[in-house]
Short mmCIF file of N, CA, C and O in Angstrom, two decimals:
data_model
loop_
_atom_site.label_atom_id
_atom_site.label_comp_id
_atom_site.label_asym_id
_atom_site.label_seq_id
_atom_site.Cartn_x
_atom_site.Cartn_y
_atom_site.Cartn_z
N UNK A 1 -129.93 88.95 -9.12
CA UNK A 1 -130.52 87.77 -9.73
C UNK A 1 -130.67 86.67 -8.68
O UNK A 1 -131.72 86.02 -8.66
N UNK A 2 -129.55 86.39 -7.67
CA UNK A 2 -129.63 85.89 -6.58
C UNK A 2 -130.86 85.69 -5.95
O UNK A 2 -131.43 84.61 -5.84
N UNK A 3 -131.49 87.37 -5.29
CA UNK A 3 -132.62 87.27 -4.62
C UNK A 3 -133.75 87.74 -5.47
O UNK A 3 -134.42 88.63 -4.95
N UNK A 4 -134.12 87.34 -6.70
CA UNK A 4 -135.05 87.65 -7.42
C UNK A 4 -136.04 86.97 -6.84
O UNK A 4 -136.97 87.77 -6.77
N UNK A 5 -136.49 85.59 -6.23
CA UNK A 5 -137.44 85.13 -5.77
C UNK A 5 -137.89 85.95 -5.10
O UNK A 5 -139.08 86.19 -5.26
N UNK A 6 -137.14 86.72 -4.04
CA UNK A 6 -137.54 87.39 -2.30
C UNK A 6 -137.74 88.76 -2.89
O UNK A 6 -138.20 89.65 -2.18
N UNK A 7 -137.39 89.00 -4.31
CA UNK A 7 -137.60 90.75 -4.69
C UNK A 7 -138.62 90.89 -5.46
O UNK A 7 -138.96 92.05 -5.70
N UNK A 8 -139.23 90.01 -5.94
CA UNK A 8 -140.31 90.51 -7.20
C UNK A 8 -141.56 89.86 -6.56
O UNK A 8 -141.49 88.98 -5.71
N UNK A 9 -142.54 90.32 -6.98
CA UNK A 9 -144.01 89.51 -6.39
C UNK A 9 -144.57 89.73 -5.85
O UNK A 9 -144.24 90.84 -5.43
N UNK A 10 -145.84 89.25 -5.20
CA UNK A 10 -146.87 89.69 -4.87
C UNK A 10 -146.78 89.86 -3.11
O UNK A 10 -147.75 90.12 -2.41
N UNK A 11 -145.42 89.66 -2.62
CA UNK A 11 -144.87 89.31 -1.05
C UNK A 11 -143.08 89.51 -1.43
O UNK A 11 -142.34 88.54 -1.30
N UNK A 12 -142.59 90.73 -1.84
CA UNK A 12 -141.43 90.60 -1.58
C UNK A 12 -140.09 91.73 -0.90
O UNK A 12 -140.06 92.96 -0.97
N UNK A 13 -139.31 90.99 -0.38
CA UNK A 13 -138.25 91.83 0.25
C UNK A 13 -136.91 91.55 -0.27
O UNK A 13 -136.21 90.55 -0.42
N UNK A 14 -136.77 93.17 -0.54
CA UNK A 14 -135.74 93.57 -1.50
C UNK A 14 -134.72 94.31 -0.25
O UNK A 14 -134.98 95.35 0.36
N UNK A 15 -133.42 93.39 -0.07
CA UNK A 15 -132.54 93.57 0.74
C UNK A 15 -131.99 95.25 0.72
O UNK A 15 -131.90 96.02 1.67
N UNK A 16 -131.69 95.46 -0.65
CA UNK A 16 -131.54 96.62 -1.04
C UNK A 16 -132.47 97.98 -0.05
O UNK A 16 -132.19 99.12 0.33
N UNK A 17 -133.59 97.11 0.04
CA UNK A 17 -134.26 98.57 0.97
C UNK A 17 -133.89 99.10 2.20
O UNK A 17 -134.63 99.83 2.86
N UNK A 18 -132.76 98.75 2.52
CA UNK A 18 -132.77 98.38 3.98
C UNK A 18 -131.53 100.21 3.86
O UNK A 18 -131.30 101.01 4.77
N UNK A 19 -131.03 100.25 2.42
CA UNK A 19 -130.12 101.57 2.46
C UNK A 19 -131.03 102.69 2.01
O UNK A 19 -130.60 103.68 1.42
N UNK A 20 -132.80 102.45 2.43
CA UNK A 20 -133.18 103.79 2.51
C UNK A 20 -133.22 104.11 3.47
O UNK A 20 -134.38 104.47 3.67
N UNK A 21 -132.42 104.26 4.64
CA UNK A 21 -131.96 104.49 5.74
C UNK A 21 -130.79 106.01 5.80
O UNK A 21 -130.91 107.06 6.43
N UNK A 22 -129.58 105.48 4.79
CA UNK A 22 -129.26 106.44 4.19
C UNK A 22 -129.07 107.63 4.07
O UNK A 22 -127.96 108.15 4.05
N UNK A 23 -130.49 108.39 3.95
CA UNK A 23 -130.86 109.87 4.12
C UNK A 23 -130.43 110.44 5.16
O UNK A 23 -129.72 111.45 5.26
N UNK A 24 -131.08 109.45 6.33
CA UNK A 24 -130.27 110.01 7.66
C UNK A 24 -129.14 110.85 7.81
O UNK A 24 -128.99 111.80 8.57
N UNK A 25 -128.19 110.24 6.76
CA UNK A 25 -126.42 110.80 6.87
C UNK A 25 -126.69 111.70 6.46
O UNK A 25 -126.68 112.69 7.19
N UNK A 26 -127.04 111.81 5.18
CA UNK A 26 -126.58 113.04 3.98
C UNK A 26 -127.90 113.05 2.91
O UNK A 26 -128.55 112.05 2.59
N UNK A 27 -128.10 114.36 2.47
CA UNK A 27 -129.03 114.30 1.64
C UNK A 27 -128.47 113.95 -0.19
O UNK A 27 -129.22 113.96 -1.17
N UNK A 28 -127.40 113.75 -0.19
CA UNK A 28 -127.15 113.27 -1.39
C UNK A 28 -127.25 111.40 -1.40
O UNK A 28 -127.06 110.72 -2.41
N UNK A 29 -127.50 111.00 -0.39
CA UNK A 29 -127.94 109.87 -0.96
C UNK A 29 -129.41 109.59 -1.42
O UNK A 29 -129.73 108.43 -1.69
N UNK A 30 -130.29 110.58 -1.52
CA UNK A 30 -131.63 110.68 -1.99
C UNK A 30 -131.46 110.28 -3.09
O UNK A 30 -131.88 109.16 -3.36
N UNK A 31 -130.72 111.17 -4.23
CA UNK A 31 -130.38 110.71 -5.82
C UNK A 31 -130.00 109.20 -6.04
O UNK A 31 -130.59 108.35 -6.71
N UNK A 32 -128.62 109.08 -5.14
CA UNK A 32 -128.11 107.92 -5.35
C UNK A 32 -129.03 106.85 -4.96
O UNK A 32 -128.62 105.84 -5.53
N UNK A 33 -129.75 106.66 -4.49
CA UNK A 33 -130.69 105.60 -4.13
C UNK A 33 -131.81 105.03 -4.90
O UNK A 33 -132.22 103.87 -4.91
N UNK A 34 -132.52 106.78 -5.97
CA UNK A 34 -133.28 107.03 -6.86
C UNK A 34 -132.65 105.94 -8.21
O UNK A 34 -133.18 105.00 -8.81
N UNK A 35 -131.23 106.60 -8.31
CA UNK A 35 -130.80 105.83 -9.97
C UNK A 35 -130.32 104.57 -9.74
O UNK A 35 -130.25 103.76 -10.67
N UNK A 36 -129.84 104.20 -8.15
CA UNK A 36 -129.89 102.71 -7.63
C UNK A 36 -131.42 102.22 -8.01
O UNK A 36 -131.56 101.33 -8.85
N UNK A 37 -132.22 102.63 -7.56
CA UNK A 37 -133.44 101.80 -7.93
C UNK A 37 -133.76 101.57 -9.27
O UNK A 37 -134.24 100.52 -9.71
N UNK A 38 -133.44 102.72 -10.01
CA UNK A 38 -133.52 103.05 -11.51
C UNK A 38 -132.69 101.30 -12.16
O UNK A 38 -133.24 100.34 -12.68
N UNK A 39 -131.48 101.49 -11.89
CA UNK A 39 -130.47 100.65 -12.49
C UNK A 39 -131.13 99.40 -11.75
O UNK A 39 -131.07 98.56 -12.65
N UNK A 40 -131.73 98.75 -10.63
CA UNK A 40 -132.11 97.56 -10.49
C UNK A 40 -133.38 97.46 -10.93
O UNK A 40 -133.48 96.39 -11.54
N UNK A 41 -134.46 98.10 -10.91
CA UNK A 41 -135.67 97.70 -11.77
C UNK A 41 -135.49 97.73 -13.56
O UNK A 41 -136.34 97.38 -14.38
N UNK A 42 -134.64 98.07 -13.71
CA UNK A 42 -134.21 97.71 -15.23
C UNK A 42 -134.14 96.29 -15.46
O UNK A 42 -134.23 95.89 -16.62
N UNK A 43 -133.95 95.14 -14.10
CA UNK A 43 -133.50 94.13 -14.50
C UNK A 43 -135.03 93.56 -13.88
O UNK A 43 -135.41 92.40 -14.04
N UNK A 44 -135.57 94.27 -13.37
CA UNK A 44 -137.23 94.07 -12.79
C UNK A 44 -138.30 92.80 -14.58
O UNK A 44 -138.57 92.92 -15.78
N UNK A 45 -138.41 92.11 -13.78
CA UNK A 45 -139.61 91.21 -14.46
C UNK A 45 -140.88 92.01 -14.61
O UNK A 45 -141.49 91.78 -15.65
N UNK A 46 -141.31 92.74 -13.93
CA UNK A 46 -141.86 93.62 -14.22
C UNK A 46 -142.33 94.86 -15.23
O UNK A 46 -143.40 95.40 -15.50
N UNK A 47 -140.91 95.01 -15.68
CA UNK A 47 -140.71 95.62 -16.41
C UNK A 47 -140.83 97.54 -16.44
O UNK A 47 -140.16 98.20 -15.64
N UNK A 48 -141.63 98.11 -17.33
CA UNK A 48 -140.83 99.53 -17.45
C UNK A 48 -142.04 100.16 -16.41
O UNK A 48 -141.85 101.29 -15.96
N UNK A 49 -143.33 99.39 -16.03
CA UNK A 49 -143.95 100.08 -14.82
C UNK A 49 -143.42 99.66 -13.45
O UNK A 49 -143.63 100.31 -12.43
N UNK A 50 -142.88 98.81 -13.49
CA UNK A 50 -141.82 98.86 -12.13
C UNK A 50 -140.57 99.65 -12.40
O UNK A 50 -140.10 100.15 -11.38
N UNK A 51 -140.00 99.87 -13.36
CA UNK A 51 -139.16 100.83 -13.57
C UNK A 51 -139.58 102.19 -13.27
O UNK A 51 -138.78 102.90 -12.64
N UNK A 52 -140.53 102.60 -13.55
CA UNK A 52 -141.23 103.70 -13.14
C UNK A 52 -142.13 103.77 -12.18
O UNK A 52 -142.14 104.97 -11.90
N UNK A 53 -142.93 103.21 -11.48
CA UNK A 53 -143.57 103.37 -10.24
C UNK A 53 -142.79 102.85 -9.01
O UNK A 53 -142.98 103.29 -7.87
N UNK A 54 -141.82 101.79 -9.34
CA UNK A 54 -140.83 101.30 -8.18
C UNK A 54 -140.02 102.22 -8.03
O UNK A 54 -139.66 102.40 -6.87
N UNK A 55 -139.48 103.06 -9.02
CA UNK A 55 -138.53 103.79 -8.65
C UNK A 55 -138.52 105.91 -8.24
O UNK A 55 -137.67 106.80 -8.16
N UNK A 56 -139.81 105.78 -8.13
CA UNK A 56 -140.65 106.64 -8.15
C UNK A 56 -141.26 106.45 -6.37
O UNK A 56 -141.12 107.24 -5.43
N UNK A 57 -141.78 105.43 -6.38
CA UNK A 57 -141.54 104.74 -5.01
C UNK A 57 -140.69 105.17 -3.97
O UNK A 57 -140.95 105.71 -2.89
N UNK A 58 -139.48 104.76 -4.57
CA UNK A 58 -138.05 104.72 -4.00
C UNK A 58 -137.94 105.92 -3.45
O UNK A 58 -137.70 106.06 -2.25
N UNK A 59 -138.13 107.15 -4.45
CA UNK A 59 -137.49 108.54 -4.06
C UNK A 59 -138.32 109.12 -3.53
O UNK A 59 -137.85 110.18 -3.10
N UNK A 60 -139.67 108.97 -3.24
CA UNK A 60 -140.43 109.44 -2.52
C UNK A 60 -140.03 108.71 -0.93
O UNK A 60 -139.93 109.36 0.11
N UNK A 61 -139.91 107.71 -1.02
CA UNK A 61 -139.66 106.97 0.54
C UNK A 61 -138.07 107.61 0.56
O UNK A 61 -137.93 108.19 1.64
N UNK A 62 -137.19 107.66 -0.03
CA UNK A 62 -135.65 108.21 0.50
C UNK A 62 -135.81 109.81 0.30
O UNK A 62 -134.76 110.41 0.08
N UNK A 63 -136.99 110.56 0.36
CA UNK A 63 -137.05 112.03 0.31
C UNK A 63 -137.87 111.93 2.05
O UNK A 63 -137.46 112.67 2.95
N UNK A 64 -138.88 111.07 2.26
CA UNK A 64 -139.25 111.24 3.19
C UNK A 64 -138.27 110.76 4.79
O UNK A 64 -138.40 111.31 5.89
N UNK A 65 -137.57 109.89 4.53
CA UNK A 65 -136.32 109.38 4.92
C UNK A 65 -135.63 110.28 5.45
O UNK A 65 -135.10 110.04 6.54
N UNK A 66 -135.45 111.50 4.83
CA UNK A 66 -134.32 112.38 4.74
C UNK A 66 -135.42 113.84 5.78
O UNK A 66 -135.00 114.48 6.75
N UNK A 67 -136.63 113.95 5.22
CA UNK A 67 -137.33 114.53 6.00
C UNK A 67 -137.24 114.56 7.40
O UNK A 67 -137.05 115.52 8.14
N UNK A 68 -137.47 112.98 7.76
CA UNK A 68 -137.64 112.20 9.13
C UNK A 68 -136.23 111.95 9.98
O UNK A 68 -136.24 111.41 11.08
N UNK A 69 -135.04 112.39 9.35
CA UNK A 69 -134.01 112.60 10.21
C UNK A 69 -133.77 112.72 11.76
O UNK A 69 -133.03 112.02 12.45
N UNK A 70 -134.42 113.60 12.08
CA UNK A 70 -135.00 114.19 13.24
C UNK A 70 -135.29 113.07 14.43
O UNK A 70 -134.89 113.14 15.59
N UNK A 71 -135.95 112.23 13.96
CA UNK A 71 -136.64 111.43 13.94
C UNK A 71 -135.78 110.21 14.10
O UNK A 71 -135.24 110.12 13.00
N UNK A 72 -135.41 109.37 14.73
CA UNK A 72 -134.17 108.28 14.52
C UNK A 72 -135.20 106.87 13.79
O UNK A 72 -134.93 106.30 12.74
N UNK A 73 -136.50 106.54 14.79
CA UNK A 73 -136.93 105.57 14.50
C UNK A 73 -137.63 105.45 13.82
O UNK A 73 -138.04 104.30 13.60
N UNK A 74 -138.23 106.70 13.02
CA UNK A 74 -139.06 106.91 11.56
C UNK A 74 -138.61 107.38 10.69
O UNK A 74 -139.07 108.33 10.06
N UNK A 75 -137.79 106.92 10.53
CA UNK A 75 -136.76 107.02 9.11
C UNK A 75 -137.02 105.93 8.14
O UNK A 75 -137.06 105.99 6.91
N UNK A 76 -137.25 104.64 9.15
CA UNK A 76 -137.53 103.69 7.83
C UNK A 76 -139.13 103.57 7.52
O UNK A 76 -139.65 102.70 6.83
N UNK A 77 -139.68 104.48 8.09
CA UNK A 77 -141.29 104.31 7.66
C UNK A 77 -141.77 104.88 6.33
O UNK A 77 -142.75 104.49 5.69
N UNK A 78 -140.73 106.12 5.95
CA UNK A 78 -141.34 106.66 5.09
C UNK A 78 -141.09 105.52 3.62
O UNK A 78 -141.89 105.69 2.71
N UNK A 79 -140.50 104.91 3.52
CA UNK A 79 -140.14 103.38 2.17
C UNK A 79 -141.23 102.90 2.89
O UNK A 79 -142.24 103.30 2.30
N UNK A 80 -141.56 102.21 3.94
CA UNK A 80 -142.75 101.09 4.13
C UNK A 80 -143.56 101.70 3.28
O UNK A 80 -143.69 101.31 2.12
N UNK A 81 -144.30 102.94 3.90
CA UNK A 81 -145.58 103.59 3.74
C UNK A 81 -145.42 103.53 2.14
O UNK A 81 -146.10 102.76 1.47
N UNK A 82 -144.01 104.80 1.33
CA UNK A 82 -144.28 104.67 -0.25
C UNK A 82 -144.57 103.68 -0.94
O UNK A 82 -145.57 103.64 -1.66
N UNK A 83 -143.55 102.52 -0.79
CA UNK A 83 -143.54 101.21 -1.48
C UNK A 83 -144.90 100.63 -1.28
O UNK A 83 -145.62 100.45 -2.26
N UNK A 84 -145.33 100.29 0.05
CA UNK A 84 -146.40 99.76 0.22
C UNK A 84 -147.55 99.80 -0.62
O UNK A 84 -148.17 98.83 -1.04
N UNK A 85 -147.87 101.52 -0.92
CA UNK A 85 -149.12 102.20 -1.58
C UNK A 85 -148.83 102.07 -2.97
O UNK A 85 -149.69 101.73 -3.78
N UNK A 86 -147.58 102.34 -3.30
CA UNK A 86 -147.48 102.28 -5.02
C UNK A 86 -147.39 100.99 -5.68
O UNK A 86 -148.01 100.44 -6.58
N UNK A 87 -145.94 100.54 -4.57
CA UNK A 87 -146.12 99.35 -5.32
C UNK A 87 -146.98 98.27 -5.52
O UNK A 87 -147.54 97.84 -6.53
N UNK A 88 -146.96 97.83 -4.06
CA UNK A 88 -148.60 96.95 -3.86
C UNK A 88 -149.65 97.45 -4.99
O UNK A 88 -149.96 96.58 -5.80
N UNK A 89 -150.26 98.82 -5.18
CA UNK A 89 -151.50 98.90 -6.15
C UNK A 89 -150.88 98.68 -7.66
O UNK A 89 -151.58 98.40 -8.63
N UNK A 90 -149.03 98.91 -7.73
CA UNK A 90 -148.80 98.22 -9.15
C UNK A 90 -148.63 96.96 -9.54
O UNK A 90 -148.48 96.38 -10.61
N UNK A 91 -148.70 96.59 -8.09
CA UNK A 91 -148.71 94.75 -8.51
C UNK A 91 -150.17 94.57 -8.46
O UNK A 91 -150.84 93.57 -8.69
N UNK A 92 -150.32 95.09 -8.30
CA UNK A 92 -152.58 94.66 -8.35
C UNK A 92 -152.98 95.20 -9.48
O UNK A 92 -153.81 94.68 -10.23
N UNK A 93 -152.54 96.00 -9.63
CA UNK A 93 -153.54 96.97 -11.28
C UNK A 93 -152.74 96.75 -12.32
O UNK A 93 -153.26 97.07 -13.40
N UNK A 94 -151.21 96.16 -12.40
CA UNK A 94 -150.73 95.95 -13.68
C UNK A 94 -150.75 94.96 -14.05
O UNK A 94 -151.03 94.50 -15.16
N UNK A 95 -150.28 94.31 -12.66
CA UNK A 95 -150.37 92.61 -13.12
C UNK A 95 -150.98 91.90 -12.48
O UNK A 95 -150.50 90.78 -12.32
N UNK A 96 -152.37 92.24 -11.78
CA UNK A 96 -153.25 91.66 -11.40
C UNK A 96 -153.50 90.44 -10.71
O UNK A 96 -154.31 89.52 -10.84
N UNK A 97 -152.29 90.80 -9.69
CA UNK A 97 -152.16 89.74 -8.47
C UNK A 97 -153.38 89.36 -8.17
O UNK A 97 -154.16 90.31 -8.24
N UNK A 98 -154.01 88.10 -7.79
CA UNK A 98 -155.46 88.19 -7.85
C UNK A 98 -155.77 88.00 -5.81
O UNK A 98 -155.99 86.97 -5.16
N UNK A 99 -155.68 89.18 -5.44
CA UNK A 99 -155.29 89.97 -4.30
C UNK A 99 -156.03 90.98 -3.88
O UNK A 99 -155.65 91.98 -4.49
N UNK A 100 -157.39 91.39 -2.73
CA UNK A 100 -157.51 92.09 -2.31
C UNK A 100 -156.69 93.27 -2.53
O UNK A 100 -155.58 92.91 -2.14
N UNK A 101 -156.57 94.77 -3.02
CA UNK A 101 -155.88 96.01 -2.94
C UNK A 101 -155.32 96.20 -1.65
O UNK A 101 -154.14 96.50 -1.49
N UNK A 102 -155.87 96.09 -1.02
CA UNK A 102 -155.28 96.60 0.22
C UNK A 102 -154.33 95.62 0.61
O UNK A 102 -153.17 96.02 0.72
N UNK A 103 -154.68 93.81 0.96
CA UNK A 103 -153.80 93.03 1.14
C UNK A 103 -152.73 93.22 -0.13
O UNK A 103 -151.77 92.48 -0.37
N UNK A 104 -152.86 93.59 -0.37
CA UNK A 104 -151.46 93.51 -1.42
C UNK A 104 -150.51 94.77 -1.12
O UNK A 104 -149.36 94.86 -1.55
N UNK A 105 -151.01 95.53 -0.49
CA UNK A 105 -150.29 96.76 -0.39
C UNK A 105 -149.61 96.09 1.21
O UNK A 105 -148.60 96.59 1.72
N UNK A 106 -150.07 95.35 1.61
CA UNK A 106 -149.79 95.28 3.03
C UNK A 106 -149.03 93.98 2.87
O UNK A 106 -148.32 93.55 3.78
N UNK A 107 -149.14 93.46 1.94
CA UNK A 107 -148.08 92.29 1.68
C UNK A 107 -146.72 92.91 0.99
O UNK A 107 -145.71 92.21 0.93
N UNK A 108 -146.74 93.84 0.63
CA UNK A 108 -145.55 95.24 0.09
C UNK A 108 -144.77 95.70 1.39
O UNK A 108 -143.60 95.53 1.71
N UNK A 109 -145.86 96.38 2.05
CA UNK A 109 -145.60 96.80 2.91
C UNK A 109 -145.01 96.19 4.27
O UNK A 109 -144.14 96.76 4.93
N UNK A 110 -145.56 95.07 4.57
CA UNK A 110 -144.54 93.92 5.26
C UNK A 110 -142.86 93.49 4.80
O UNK A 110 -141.83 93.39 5.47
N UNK A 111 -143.12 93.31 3.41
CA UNK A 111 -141.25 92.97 3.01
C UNK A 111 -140.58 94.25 3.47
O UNK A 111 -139.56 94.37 4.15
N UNK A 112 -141.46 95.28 2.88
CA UNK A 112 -140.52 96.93 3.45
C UNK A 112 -140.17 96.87 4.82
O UNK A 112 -138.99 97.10 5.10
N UNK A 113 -141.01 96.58 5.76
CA UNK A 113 -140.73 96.27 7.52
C UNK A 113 -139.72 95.74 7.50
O UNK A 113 -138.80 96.20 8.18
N UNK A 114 -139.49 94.25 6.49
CA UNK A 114 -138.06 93.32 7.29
C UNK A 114 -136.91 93.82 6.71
O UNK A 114 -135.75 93.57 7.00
N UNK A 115 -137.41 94.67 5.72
CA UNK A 115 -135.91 95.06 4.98
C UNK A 115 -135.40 96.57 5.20
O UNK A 115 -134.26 96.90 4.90
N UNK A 116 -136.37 97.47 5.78
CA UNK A 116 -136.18 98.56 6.35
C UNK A 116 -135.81 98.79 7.88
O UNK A 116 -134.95 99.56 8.33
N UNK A 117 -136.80 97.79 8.68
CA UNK A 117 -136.13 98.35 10.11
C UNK A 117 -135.69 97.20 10.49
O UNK A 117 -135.47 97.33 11.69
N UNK A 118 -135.34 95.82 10.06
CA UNK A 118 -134.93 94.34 10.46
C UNK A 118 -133.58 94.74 10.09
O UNK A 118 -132.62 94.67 10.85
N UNK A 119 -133.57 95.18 8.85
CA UNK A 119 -131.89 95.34 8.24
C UNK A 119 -131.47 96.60 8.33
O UNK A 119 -130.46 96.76 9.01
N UNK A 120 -131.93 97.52 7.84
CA UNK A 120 -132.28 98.82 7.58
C UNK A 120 -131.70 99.56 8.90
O UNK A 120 -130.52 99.87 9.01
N UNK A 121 -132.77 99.82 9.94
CA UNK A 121 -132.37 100.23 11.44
C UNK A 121 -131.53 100.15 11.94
O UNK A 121 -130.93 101.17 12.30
N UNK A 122 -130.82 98.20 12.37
CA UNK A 122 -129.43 98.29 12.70
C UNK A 122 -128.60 98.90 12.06
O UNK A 122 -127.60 99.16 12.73
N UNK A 123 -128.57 99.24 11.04
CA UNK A 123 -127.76 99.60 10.17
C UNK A 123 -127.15 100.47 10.00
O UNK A 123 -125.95 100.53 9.75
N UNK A 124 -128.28 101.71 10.19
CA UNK A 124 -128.54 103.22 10.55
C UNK A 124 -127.67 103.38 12.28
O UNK A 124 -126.70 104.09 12.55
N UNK A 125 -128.22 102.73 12.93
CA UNK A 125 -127.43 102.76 14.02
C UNK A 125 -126.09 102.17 14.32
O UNK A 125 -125.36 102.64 15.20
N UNK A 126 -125.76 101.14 13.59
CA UNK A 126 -124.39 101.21 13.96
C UNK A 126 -123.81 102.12 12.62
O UNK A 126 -122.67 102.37 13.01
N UNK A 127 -123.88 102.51 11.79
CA UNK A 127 -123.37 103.69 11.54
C UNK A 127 -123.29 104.88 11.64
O UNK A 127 -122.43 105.49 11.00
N UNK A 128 -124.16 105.54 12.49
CA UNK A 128 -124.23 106.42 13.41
C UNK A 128 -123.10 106.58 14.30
O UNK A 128 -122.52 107.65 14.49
N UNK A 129 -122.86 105.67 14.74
CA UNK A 129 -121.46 105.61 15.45
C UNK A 129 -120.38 106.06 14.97
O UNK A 129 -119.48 106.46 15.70
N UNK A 130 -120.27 106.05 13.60
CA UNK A 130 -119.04 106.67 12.61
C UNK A 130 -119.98 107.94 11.80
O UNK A 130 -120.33 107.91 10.62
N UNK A 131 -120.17 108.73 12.54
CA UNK A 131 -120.79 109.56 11.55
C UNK A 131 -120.09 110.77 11.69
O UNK A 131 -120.37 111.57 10.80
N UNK A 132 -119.24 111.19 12.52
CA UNK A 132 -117.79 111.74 12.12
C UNK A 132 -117.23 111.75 10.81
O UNK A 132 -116.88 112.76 10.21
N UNK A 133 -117.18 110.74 10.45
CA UNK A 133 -116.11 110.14 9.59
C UNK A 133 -116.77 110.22 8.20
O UNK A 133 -116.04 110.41 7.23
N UNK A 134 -118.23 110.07 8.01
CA UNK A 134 -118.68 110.95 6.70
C UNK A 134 -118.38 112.23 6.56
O UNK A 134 -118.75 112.85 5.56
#
């Protein structure tokens, strides 16, 4: 409720994205991230199509996440790219941000950048360092 300004809208970053990083470790955080999104778009202004396309979103970007392992520094691309395309066109076609399609996907897709590899990345990497210990 805190960061509801910076999470909902036609420009926002949802701190939360930053643990689709996650996958990296283990593939059971794919789920957990899925019914994490589940359980916070419940409280979504948005309502039950952000419940369902945000979180739909989600598990497609923490499946591709988990794909991109391999991969250290494209791990957080696959959330930019999902969120970007779904959500952005569900903030344009449901609730009719009055927004170019594309700028809106790319105004999605920007919050995903600061909250995926701004927060996200370090994140991944300094826990990497303890990855023993999972």
């Amino acid at each position: 409720i805190v960061l509801a300004p910076i999470s909902y809208g036609a420009v926002q970053v949802r701190i939360s994205e930053a643990l689709t990083v996650l996958p990296f470790f283990t593939p059971a955080a794919v789920p957990g991230l899925f019914v994490g999104c589940i359980a916070a778009n419940i409280m979504s202004p948005y309502g039950l199509a952000d419940l369902i396309f945000g979180s739909a979103a989600s598990l497609i970007g923490a499946i591709g996440s988990y794909l991109l392992r391999k991969k250290p520094l494209l791990v957080p691309l696959a959330p930019v790219i999902s969120n970007g395309i779904i959500v952005g066109a569900m903030v344009y076609y449901v609730y009719e941000v009055p927004l170019p399609l594309i700028v809106q996907m790319l105004y999605v897709a920007l919050g995903e950048v600061v909250a995926c590899y701004a927060i996200g990345y370090p994140l991944m990497k300094y826990l990497n360092k303890y990855k023993r210990i999972f």
